[in-house]
Amino acid sequence: MTDAANPYLPLAATVVEVVDETPAIKTLRMTLDDPAARAAFTYRPGQVVQLSVYGVGEATFVLNSTPTRPEFLQCSVMRAGEVTEALHALRTGDQVGLRGPLGNAFPLDALRGRDVLLVAGGIGMAPLRTLLLYMLDNRADFGTIRLLYGARGPRDMAYGAELEQWAAAPGLELTLTVDAPDPGWPHRTGLIPNVLRELAPSPEGAVAVTCGPPIMIRFTVQALRELGFADAAIVTTLERRMKCGIGLCGRCNIGPRYVCVDGPVFTMAELGELPAEL
Ligand SMILES: Cc1cc2nc3c(=O)[nH]c(=O)nc-3n(C[C@H](O)[C@H](O)[C@H](O)COP(=O)(O)OP(=O)(O)OC[C@H]3O[C@@H](n4cnc5c(N)ncnc54)[C@H](O)[C@@H]3O)c2cc1C
Ligand code: FES
């Protein structure tokens, strides 16, 4: 929901809660200040917003809350540079600007009735969180949900408080892995693509959705193909740097496609190949 007269104008929002997820990731829960804007704001899992800190700048984040739980809008922010640093400094009651929702969304119609394999690395769990919660809130529409979530170490794993709930959810198979375990780490150790090969989920009637750092996506897609997943059944999100978010500035294009309008969600069949720089 952007201002039709000026699509660059953000909506005013207030931070209602800050969650420290990991040393590098904070989650911001926000509500729009204007009651009419709050009531009118709708989004689909996978869509992004531009969050702005007044006087600092604007950056892109996926909404990792779910439209099925409309109490607040949520973004998880990994510290990277100036804007994310300023977002990390926000406290409950502080104001942010919010522009969106922008871009496309996960192809829910293609996922309904299928088994869904989610493969997340690091902050890549953020976009998959919204999809996971949406599927849990519409459980009968989807088959078995498998989530493979990896991080560098146990303390780099976001959404710690929710992992136990997810592990207990009916029809959800959760596998956690880290590159470098602490003593007593009860889950897997190993890189995500290798653990994926060990788990060997069947591609029969299944769709895989993977998000994470580019190098992880590259090797995960390779593993999925080895397991027999067709490119049309592999969905990913591209984190191309964006500026306008509305197809005007030309900052985010891959060939003829704008990630901010045509994406950020694509199937591997749509991409053909991952862009060389990923
Ligand atoms: C569609 C999309 C969804 C995103 N969702 C999230 C999210 O949910 N949570 C989250 O923490 N981050 C997300 N990002 C990345 C986030 O937008 C950047 O980290 C942020 O813009 C960095 O801004 P900054 O001013 O703090 O750092 P900058 O000073 O702009 O950059 C710091 C460093 O990060 C690199 N960088 C910045 N943006 C990107 C990018 N898009 N891709 C790769 N490298 C980048 C820069 O090259 C530089 O090395 C998303 C990006 C896109 C395009
Ligand atoms: S960010 Fe401006 S065209 Fe996509």
PDB file of N, CA and C in Angstrom, residues 213-272:
ATOM      1  N   PRO A 213      22.074 -17.145   1.782  1.00  0.00           N
ATOM      2  CA  PRO A 213      23.153 -16.469   1.078  1.00  0.00           C
ATOM      3  C   PRO A 213      23.320 -17.066  -0.324  1.00  0.00           C
ATOM      4  N   PRO A 214      23.737 -16.257  -1.301  1.00  0.00           N
ATOM      5  CA  PRO A 214      23.839 -16.729  -2.680  1.00  0.00           C
ATOM      6  C   PRO A 214      24.614 -18.036  -2.836  1.00  0.00           C
ATOM      7  N   ILE A 215      25.717 -18.181  -2.132  1.00  0.00           N
ATOM      8  CA  ILE A 215      26.531 -19.402  -2.297  1.00  0.00           C
ATOM      9  C   ILE A 215      25.772 -20.622  -1.795  1.00  0.00           C
ATOM     10  N   MET A 216      24.991 -20.436  -0.717  1.00  0.00           N
ATOM     11  CA  MET A 216      24.189 -21.547  -0.192  1.00  0.00           C
ATOM     12  C   MET A 216      23.091 -21.917  -1.188  1.00  0.00           C
ATOM     13  N   ILE A 217      22.453 -20.897  -1.770  1.00  0.00           N
ATOM     14  CA  ILE A 217      21.389 -21.176  -2.744  1.00  0.00           C
ATOM     15  C   ILE A 217      21.966 -21.952  -3.933  1.00  0.00           C
ATOM     16  N   ARG A 218      23.132 -21.505  -4.384  1.00  0.00           N
ATOM     17  CA  ARG A 218      23.742 -22.152  -5.560  1.00  0.00           C
ATOM     18  C   ARG A 218      23.939 -23.650  -5.310  1.00  0.00           C
ATOM     19  N   PHE A 219      24.550 -24.004  -4.162  1.00  0.00           N
ATOM     20  CA  PHE A 219      24.840 -25.418  -3.885  1.00  0.00           C
ATOM     21  C   PHE A 219      23.586 -26.187  -3.466  1.00  0.00           C
ATOM     22  N   THR A 220      22.627 -25.493  -2.868  1.00  0.00           N
ATOM     23  CA  THR A 220      21.366 -26.160  -2.507  1.00  0.00           C
ATOM     24  C   THR A 220      20.584 -26.526  -3.773  1.00  0.00           C
ATOM     25  N   VAL A 221      20.558 -25.605  -4.725  1.00  0.00           N
ATOM     26  CA  VAL A 221      19.861 -25.886  -5.988  1.00  0.00           C
ATOM     27  C   VAL A 221      20.514 -27.089  -6.680  1.00  0.00           C
ATOM     28  N   GLN A 222      21.846 -27.131  -6.626  1.00  0.00           N
ATOM     29  CA  GLN A 222      22.566 -28.275  -7.227  1.00  0.00           C
ATOM     30  C   GLN A 222      22.133 -29.582  -6.550  1.00  0.00           C
ATOM     31  N   ALA A 223      22.065 -29.570  -5.210  1.00  0.00           N
ATOM     32  CA  ALA A 223      21.661 -30.783  -4.473  1.00  0.00           C
ATOM     33  C   ALA A 223      20.214 -31.158  -4.794  1.00  0.00           C
ATOM     34  N   LEU A 224      19.349 -30.148  -4.897  1.00  0.00           N
ATOM     35  CA  LEU A 224      17.937 -30.432  -5.203  1.00  0.00           C
ATOM     36  C   LEU A 224      17.804 -31.074  -6.578  1.00  0.00           C
ATOM     37  N   ARG A 225      18.571 -30.559  -7.526  1.00  0.00           N
ATOM     38  CA  ARG A 225      18.534 -31.156  -8.876  1.00  0.00           C
ATOM     39  C   ARG A 225      19.012 -32.602  -8.836  1.00  0.00           C
ATOM     40  N   GLU A 226      20.087 -32.867  -8.080  1.00  0.00           N
ATOM     41  CA  GLU A 226      20.586 -34.252  -7.959  1.00  0.00           C
ATOM     42  C   GLU A 226      19.511 -35.161  -7.378  1.00  0.00           C
ATOM     43  N   LEU A 227      18.694 -34.615  -6.448  1.00  0.00           N
ATOM     44  CA  LEU A 227      17.639 -35.415  -5.821  1.00  0.00           C
ATOM     45  C   LEU A 227      16.439 -35.613  -6.741  1.00  0.00           C
ATOM     46  N   GLY A 228      16.434 -34.916  -7.870  1.00  0.00           N
ATOM     47  CA  GLY A 228      15.367 -35.113  -8.853  1.00  0.00           C
ATOM     48  C   GLY A 228      14.333 -34.008  -8.902  1.00  0.00           C
ATOM     49  N   PHE A 229      14.541 -32.915  -8.167  1.00  0.00           N
ATOM     50  CA  PHE A 229      13.600 -31.792  -8.248  1.00  0.00           C
ATOM     51  C   PHE A 229      13.776 -31.086  -9.601  1.00  0.00           C
ATOM     52  N   ALA A 230      12.669 -30.914 -10.298  1.00  0.00           N
ATOM     53  CA  ALA A 230      12.694 -30.190 -11.575  1.00  0.00           C
ATOM     54  C   ALA A 230      12.847 -28.694 -11.291  1.00  0.00           C
ATOM     55  N   ASP A 231      13.386 -27.947 -12.252  1.00  0.00           N
ATOM     56  CA  ASP A 231      13.589 -26.507 -12.040  1.00  0.00           C
ATOM     57  C   ASP A 231      12.272 -25.774 -11.763  1.00  0.00           C
ATOM     58  N   ALA A 232      11.175 -26.271 -12.341  1.00  0.00           N
ATOM     59  CA  ALA A 232       9.879 -25.626 -12.092  1.00  0.00           C
ATOM     60  C   ALA A 232       9.395 -25.861 -10.667  1.00  0.00           C
ATOM     61  N   ALA A 233       9.998 -26.849  -9.983  1.00  0.00           N
ATOM     62  CA  ALA A 233       9.590 -27.173  -8.608  1.00  0.00           C
ATOM     63  C   ALA A 233      10.619 -26.674  -7.592  1.00  0.00           C
ATOM     64  N   ILE A 234      11.504 -25.787  -8.027  1.00  0.00           N
ATOM     65  CA  ILE A 234      12.470 -25.166  -7.106  1.00  0.00           C
ATOM     66  C   ILE A 234      12.219 -23.658  -7.135  1.00  0.00           C
ATOM     67  N   VAL A 235      11.847 -23.136  -5.973  1.00  0.00           N
ATOM     68  CA  VAL A 235      11.519 -21.711  -5.849  1.00  0.00           C
ATOM     69  C   VAL A 235      12.596 -21.049  -5.000  1.00  0.00           C
ATOM     70  N   THR A 236      13.008 -19.844  -5.389  1.00  0.00           N
ATOM     71  CA  THR A 236      13.976 -19.125  -4.567  1.00  0.00           C
ATOM     72  C   THR A 236      13.640 -17.637  -4.557  1.00  0.00           C
ATOM     73  N   THR A 237      14.274 -16.910  -3.642  1.00  0.00           N
ATOM     74  CA  THR A 237      14.095 -15.455  -3.643  1.00  0.00           C
ATOM     75  C   THR A 237      15.451 -14.818  -3.892  1.00  0.00           C
ATOM     76  N   LEU A 238      15.463 -13.780  -4.690  1.00  0.00           N
ATOM     77  CA  LEU A 238      16.714 -13.100  -5.015  1.00  0.00           C
ATOM     78  C   LEU A 238      16.845 -11.829  -4.194  1.00  0.00           C
ATOM     79  N   GLU A 239      18.001 -11.662  -3.587  1.00  0.00           N
ATOM     80  CA  GLU A 239      18.239 -10.445  -2.804  1.00  0.00           C
ATOM     81  C   GLU A 239      19.040  -9.457  -3.634  1.00  0.00           C
ATOM     82  N   ARG A 240      18.460  -9.007  -4.718  1.00  0.00           N
ATOM     83  CA  ARG A 240      19.116  -8.013  -5.553  1.00  0.00           C
ATOM     84  C   ARG A 240      18.965  -6.650  -4.889  1.00  0.00           C
ATOM     85  N   ARG A 241      19.997  -5.855  -4.868  1.00  0.00           N
ATOM     86  CA  ARG A 241      19.885  -4.534  -4.243  1.00  0.00           C
ATOM     87  C   ARG A 241      18.809  -3.716  -4.936  1.00  0.00           C
ATOM     88  N   MET A 242      17.984  -3.061  -4.152  1.00  0.00           N
ATOM     89  CA  MET A 242      16.872  -2.280  -4.704  1.00  0.00           C
ATOM     90  C   MET A 242      16.973  -0.838  -4.260  1.00  0.00           C
ATOM     91  N   LYS A 243      16.320   0.030  -5.027  1.00  0.00           N
ATOM     92  CA  LYS A 243      16.255   1.430  -4.607  1.00  0.00           C
ATOM     93  C   LYS A 243      14.790   1.879  -4.601  1.00  0.00           C
ATOM     94  N   CYS A 244      14.200   2.013  -5.811  1.00  0.00           N
ATOM     95  CA  CYS A 244      12.821   2.513  -5.841  1.00  0.00           C
ATOM     96  C   CYS A 244      11.822   1.437  -5.403  1.00  0.00           C
ATOM     97  N   GLY A 245      12.081   0.171  -5.771  1.00  0.00           N
ATOM     98  CA  GLY A 245      11.181  -0.917  -5.406  1.00  0.00           C
ATOM     99  C   GLY A 245       9.929  -0.987  -6.256  1.00  0.00           C
ATOM    100  N   ILE A 246       9.806  -0.123  -7.261  1.00  0.00           N
ATOM    101  CA  ILE A 246       8.566  -0.068  -8.047  1.00  0.00           C
ATOM    102  C   ILE A 246       8.840  -0.045  -9.557  1.00  0.00           C
ATOM    103  N   GLY A 247       9.993  -0.562  -9.965  1.00  0.00           N
ATOM    104  CA  GLY A 247      10.259  -0.716 -11.395  1.00  0.00           C
ATOM    105  C   GLY A 247      10.618   0.556 -12.130  1.00  0.00           C
ATOM    106  N   LEU A 248      11.062   1.580 -11.426  1.00  0.00           N
ATOM    107  CA  LEU A 248      11.342   2.864 -12.092  1.00  0.00           C
ATOM    108  C   LEU A 248      12.828   3.184 -12.240  1.00  0.00           C
ATOM    109  N   CYS A 249      13.659   2.750 -11.297  1.00  0.00           N
ATOM    110  CA  CYS A 249      15.043   3.260 -11.292  1.00  0.00           C
ATOM    111  C   CYS A 249      16.023   2.385 -12.059  1.00  0.00           C
ATOM    112  N   GLY A 250      15.654   1.130 -12.352  1.00  0.00           N
ATOM    113  CA  GLY A 250      16.542   0.246 -13.113  1.00  0.00           C
ATOM    114  C   GLY A 250      17.682  -0.322 -12.290  1.00  0.00           C
ATOM    115  N   ARG A 251      17.617  -0.215 -10.977  1.00  0.00           N
ATOM    116  CA  ARG A 251      18.709  -0.650 -10.112  1.00  0.00           C
ATOM    117  C   ARG A 251      18.796  -2.182  -9.995  1.00  0.00           C
ATOM    118  N   CYS A 252      17.642  -2.864 -10.130  1.00  0.00           N
ATOM    119  CA  CYS A 252      17.601  -4.256  -9.689  1.00  0.00           C
ATOM    120  C   CYS A 252      17.442  -5.251 -10.829  1.00  0.00           C
ATOM    121  N   ASN A 253      17.648  -4.820 -12.060  1.00  0.00           N
ATOM    122  CA  ASN A 253      17.269  -5.719 -13.149  1.00  0.00           C
ATOM    123  C   ASN A 253      18.254  -6.875 -13.340  1.00  0.00           C
ATOM    124  N   ILE A 254      17.702  -7.997 -13.782  1.00  0.00           N
ATOM    125  CA  ILE A 254      18.503  -9.120 -14.276  1.00  0.00           C
ATOM    126  C   ILE A 254      18.018  -9.304 -15.696  1.00  0.00           C
ATOM    127  N   GLY A 255      18.818  -8.942 -16.670  1.00  0.00           N
ATOM    128  CA  GLY A 255      18.341  -8.938 -18.048  1.00  0.00           C
ATOM    129  C   GLY A 255      17.109  -8.055 -18.128  1.00  0.00           C
ATOM    130  N   PRO A 256      16.034  -8.559 -18.730  1.00  0.00           N
ATOM    131  CA  PRO A 256      14.837  -7.733 -18.894  1.00  0.00           C
ATOM    132  C   PRO A 256      13.940  -7.698 -17.661  1.00  0.00           C
ATOM    133  N   ARG A 257      14.290  -8.440 -16.610  1.00  0.00           N
ATOM    134  CA  ARG A 257      13.377  -8.569 -15.475  1.00  0.00           C
ATOM    135  C   ARG A 257      13.817  -7.696 -14.311  1.00  0.00           C
ATOM    136  N   TYR A 258      12.821  -7.091 -13.665  1.00  0.00           N
ATOM    137  CA  TYR A 258      13.090  -6.302 -12.464  1.00  0.00           C
ATOM    138  C   TYR A 258      12.779  -7.144 -11.244  1.00  0.00           C
ATOM    139  N   VAL A 259      13.775  -7.332 -10.385  1.00  0.00           N
ATOM    140  CA  VAL A 259      13.562  -8.154  -9.199  1.00  0.00           C
ATOM    141  C   VAL A 259      12.494  -7.531  -8.302  1.00  0.00           C
ATOM    142  N   CYS A 260      12.411  -6.186  -8.304  1.00  0.00           N
ATOM    143  CA  CYS A 260      11.459  -5.530  -7.394  1.00  0.00           C
ATOM    144  C   CYS A 260      10.008  -5.689  -7.847  1.00  0.00           C
ATOM    145  N   VAL A 261       9.774  -5.946  -9.110  1.00  0.00           N
ATOM    146  CA  VAL A 261       8.400  -6.051  -9.619  1.00  0.00           C
ATOM    147  C   VAL A 261       8.095  -7.502 -10.013  1.00  0.00           C
ATOM    148  N   ASP A 262       8.978  -8.108 -10.808  1.00  0.00           N
ATOM    149  CA  ASP A 262       8.764  -9.490 -11.259  1.00  0.00           C
ATOM    150  C   ASP A 262       9.111 -10.485 -10.148  1.00  0.00           C
ATOM    151  N   GLY A 263       9.933 -10.091  -9.201  1.00  0.00           N
ATOM    152  CA  GLY A 263      10.394 -10.931  -8.105  1.00  0.00           C
ATOM    153  C   GLY A 263      10.016 -10.281  -6.795  1.00  0.00           C
ATOM    154  N   PRO A 264      10.653 -10.611  -5.686  1.00  0.00           N
ATOM    155  CA  PRO A 264      11.927 -11.345  -5.624  1.00  0.00           C
ATOM    156  C   PRO A 264      11.799 -12.860  -5.733  1.00  0.00           C
ATOM    157  N   VAL A 265      10.569 -13.399  -5.831  1.00  0.00           N
ATOM    158  CA  VAL A 265      10.404 -14.850  -5.856  1.00  0.00           C
ATOM    159  C   VAL A 265      10.387 -15.341  -7.302  1.00  0.00           C
ATOM    160  N   PHE A 266      11.223 -16.320  -7.597  1.00  0.00           N
ATOM    161  CA  PHE A 266      11.276 -16.922  -8.938  1.00  0.00           C
ATOM    162  C   PHE A 266      11.425 -18.432  -8.799  1.00  0.00           C
ATOM    163  N   THR A 267      10.939 -19.185  -9.796  1.00  0.00           N
ATOM    164  CA  THR A 267      11.321 -20.602  -9.861  1.00  0.00           C
ATOM    165  C   THR A 267      12.628 -20.667 -10.644  1.00  0.00           C
ATOM    166  N   MET A 268      13.348 -21.758 -10.462  1.00  0.00           N
ATOM    167  CA  MET A 268      14.588 -21.911 -11.230  1.00  0.00           C
ATOM    168  C   MET A 268      14.278 -21.998 -12.718  1.00  0.00           C
ATOM    169  N   ALA A 269      13.095 -22.509 -13.069  1.00  0.00           N
ATOM    170  CA  ALA A 269      12.718 -22.555 -14.485  1.00  0.00           C
ATOM    171  C   ALA A 269      12.586 -21.133 -15.023  1.00  0.00           C
ATOM    172  N   GLU A 270      12.044 -20.230 -14.203  1.00  0.00           N
ATOM    173  CA  GLU A 270      11.908 -18.829 -14.651  1.00  0.00           C
ATOM    174  C   GLU A 270      13.274 -18.163 -14.785  1.00  0.00           C
ATOM    175  N   LEU A 271      14.171 -18.518 -13.885  1.00  0.00           N
ATOM    176  CA  LEU A 271      15.492 -17.871 -13.932  1.00  0.00           C
ATOM    177  C   LEU A 271      16.375 -18.454 -15.025  1.00  0.00           C
ATOM    178  N   GLY A 272      16.078 -19.690 -15.419  1.00  0.00           N
ATOM    179  CA  GLY A 272      16.948 -20.365 -16.385  1.00  0.00           C
ATOM    180  C   GLY A 272      18.191 -20.817 -15.666  1.00  0.00           C
TER     181      GLY A 272
END
